[in-house]
XYZ file of C-alpha atoms in Angstrom:
182
model
C 10.413 -7.658 7.678
C 12.228 -6.085 4.674
C 15.066 -8.316 2.582
C 16.420 -8.242 -0.798
C 17.787 -10.958 -3.087
C 18.993 -10.901 -6.845
C 17.981 -12.845 -9.577
C 19.283 -13.489 -13.152
C 17.912 -15.773 -15.986
C 16.581 -14.294 -18.930
C 15.989 -10.571 -20.023
C 15.668 -8.183 -17.380
C 12.584 -6.946 -18.864
C 11.109 -10.418 -18.382
C 12.657 -10.980 -14.672
C 11.630 -7.301 -13.687
C 7.905 -8.047 -14.795
C 7.731 -11.217 -12.873
C 8.856 -10.186 -9.348
C 6.774 -7.091 -10.206
C 3.525 -8.888 -10.436
C 4.155 -10.533 -6.794
C 2.429 -9.694 -3.719
C 5.117 -8.823 -0.758
C 7.322 -7.344 -3.510
C 8.450 -4.102 -2.500
C 10.686 -2.841 -5.249
C 12.664 -4.380 -8.173
C 15.721 -3.009 -9.348
C 16.577 -3.407 -12.722
C 19.725 -4.000 -14.595
C 23.203 -6.014 -14.308
C 24.962 -8.034 -11.568
C 28.145 -9.533 -11.136
C 29.365 -11.801 -8.614
C 33.248 -12.645 -7.798
C 35.948 -14.787 -9.870
C 34.762 -16.396 -13.061
C 31.214 -14.535 -12.628
C 32.474 -11.136 -11.967
C 31.407 -9.698 -15.451
C 27.967 -8.159 -15.336
C 25.017 -9.893 -16.515
C 21.218 -9.267 -16.783
C 19.108 -9.412 -13.199
C 17.101 -7.714 -11.108
C 17.331 -6.932 -7.452
C 14.309 -7.717 -5.682
C 13.185 -6.130 -2.180
C 10.489 -8.172 -0.414
C 8.468 -8.409 2.793
C 9.448 -11.554 4.140
C 6.152 -12.056 6.129
C 4.409 -11.914 2.698
C 6.628 -13.856 0.700
C 9.374 -16.135 1.337
C 12.996 -16.575 -0.091
C 12.024 -20.205 -1.053
C 8.540 -18.865 -3.235
C 10.574 -16.451 -4.946
C 13.374 -18.824 -5.813
C 10.720 -21.605 -7.087
C 8.490 -18.832 -9.505
C 12.376 -17.693 -10.510
C 13.166 -21.255 -11.708
C 9.729 -21.733 -13.209
C 9.824 -18.479 -15.492
C 13.021 -18.532 -16.942
C 15.202 -21.313 -18.718
C 16.609 -22.517 -15.383
C 17.863 -26.196 -17.062
C 18.723 -24.562 -20.395
C 22.689 -24.113 -20.593
C 22.425 -21.730 -24.176
C 25.023 -19.897 -25.750
C 23.592 -16.594 -24.444
C 24.465 -17.602 -20.561
C 27.142 -14.981 -20.344
C 24.358 -12.057 -20.806
C 21.792 -14.199 -19.215
C 23.504 -15.969 -16.186
C 20.829 -18.188 -14.583
C 21.617 -17.436 -11.030
C 20.344 -16.317 -7.326
C 22.516 -13.801 -5.688
C 22.449 -13.849 -2.144
C 23.838 -10.840 0.067
C 24.309 -13.326 3.416
C 25.535 -16.810 4.109
C 22.047 -17.399 5.508
C 20.567 -16.710 2.196
C 23.080 -18.591 0.491
C 22.356 -21.533 2.540
C 18.568 -21.057 2.003
C 18.933 -20.728 -1.649
C 21.197 -24.041 -1.914
C 18.828 -26.060 -0.087
C 15.844 -24.683 -1.944
C 17.560 -25.541 -5.313
C 17.912 -29.225 -4.112
C 14.604 -29.465 -2.808
C 12.740 -28.201 -6.079
C 15.061 -30.250 -8.748
C 12.226 -32.981 -8.669
C 9.781 -30.472 -10.219
C 12.411 -30.186 -13.540
C 13.023 -33.268 -15.802
C 16.635 -31.971 -16.431
C 19.282 -30.551 -13.992
C 18.925 -27.003 -12.869
C 22.029 -25.302 -13.859
C 21.095 -22.181 -12.411
C 23.818 -21.072 -9.976
C 23.867 -19.847 -6.036
C 26.405 -16.676 -6.380
C 27.487 -13.928 -3.730
C 25.959 -10.638 -4.988
C 28.971 -8.235 -5.577
C 28.247 -5.211 -7.744
C 25.012 -3.712 -9.488
C 24.897 -1.261 -12.261
C 21.005 0.061 -12.967
C 19.607 0.126 -16.438
C 18.650 3.327 -18.117
C 15.804 5.068 -16.982
C 13.757 4.749 -20.045
C 13.589 0.972 -20.055
C 13.043 0.657 -16.361
C 9.445 -0.393 -15.461
C 9.622 -2.060 -19.127
C 6.519 -4.294 -19.143
C 3.835 -2.235 -16.864
C 4.672 0.787 -19.045
C 4.625 -0.950 -22.406
C 2.695 -4.206 -22.032
C 0.660 -4.062 -25.322
C 4.268 -3.833 -27.225
C 4.717 -7.232 -29.204
C 8.103 -8.232 -27.298
C 5.597 -7.941 -23.947
C 3.168 -10.045 -25.458
C 5.124 -12.546 -26.739
C 7.589 -13.143 -24.185
C 6.569 -11.639 -20.780
C 2.927 -12.700 -21.037
C 3.478 -16.033 -21.207
C 5.630 -16.059 -18.215
C 2.886 -14.231 -16.232
C 0.582 -16.745 -17.298
C 2.892 -19.095 -14.987
C 2.337 -16.854 -12.305
C -1.525 -16.815 -12.542
C -1.747 -20.553 -13.483
C 0.753 -21.997 -10.984
C 1.267 -19.154 -8.107
C -1.674 -17.342 -8.090
C -1.966 -17.134 -4.501
C 1.010 -14.803 -4.734
C 0.183 -12.827 -7.570
C -1.170 -9.147 -7.736
C -4.595 -9.582 -9.389
C -4.974 -5.949 -9.783
C -1.707 -5.729 -11.888
C -2.708 -9.016 -13.968
C -6.156 -8.177 -14.424
C -5.512 -6.868 -18.028
C -4.384 -10.828 -18.480
C -7.106 -12.361 -17.184
C -9.449 -9.985 -19.357
C -7.702 -10.418 -22.464
C -7.370 -14.472 -21.884
C -11.132 -14.434 -21.145
C -12.003 -12.091 -24.674
C -9.656 -14.682 -26.594
C -11.391 -17.641 -24.953
C -14.790 -16.289 -26.009
C -13.765 -14.958 -29.622
C -12.308 -18.772 -30.019
C -15.556 -20.345 -28.916
C -18.250 -18.062 -30.430
C -20.616 -19.993 -32.023
C -19.293 -23.521 -30.998
C-alpha cells in the first residue's frame, strides 16, 4: 500500500540520502515544503513515498528524529524547519502520537513540529539524488555518512544493505588500517 509523508530538518541532501537508503521507500522528492500560517515560507525538505507494508510512518518518523538535530532550535530553523508534514488528519494524529511516544529517547525536548503539507517546490535537477551521485565528495563524507551510519547501527533492519555496502566496506577497511600490527 503506497503512501507519502514529508520531512524537514536539516539539509535536504542529507534528508534525501537517509530516506533513499531505506527498504520500503519507493521515491524521495527533494526540494522545499511550505505549510500554512507562520510556516507558509518554503523550507528545505523531502517528500517520501513509501510502501506501508514494508515500513511504517512510525519508523520513518523515528528515523527522522534520530538523523537530524530534532531537539535543537538553532538560528537556521527557518531554512531547515524541523517538521513532519502530513497529508491527512490520520497522518497528523499518528505523527503526534509518535512524537509523544519517542520523546523518552531524547534528553532534551523535541522541537519537531507536526504541520499540514501545503506546497512543494522541487530542487534543481542537478542536485537531486545528490548523495548517491556524489558520495565521495567531502560534504557527503562529513555530513551525510554519519547519518547513514546511524541507520546501519540503529535501524539496520530497515536499511537497504546494497545501497550502503560502500559504508560497511569503508568502515571495515578503516578498522583494519587502524588496528594493523596491534
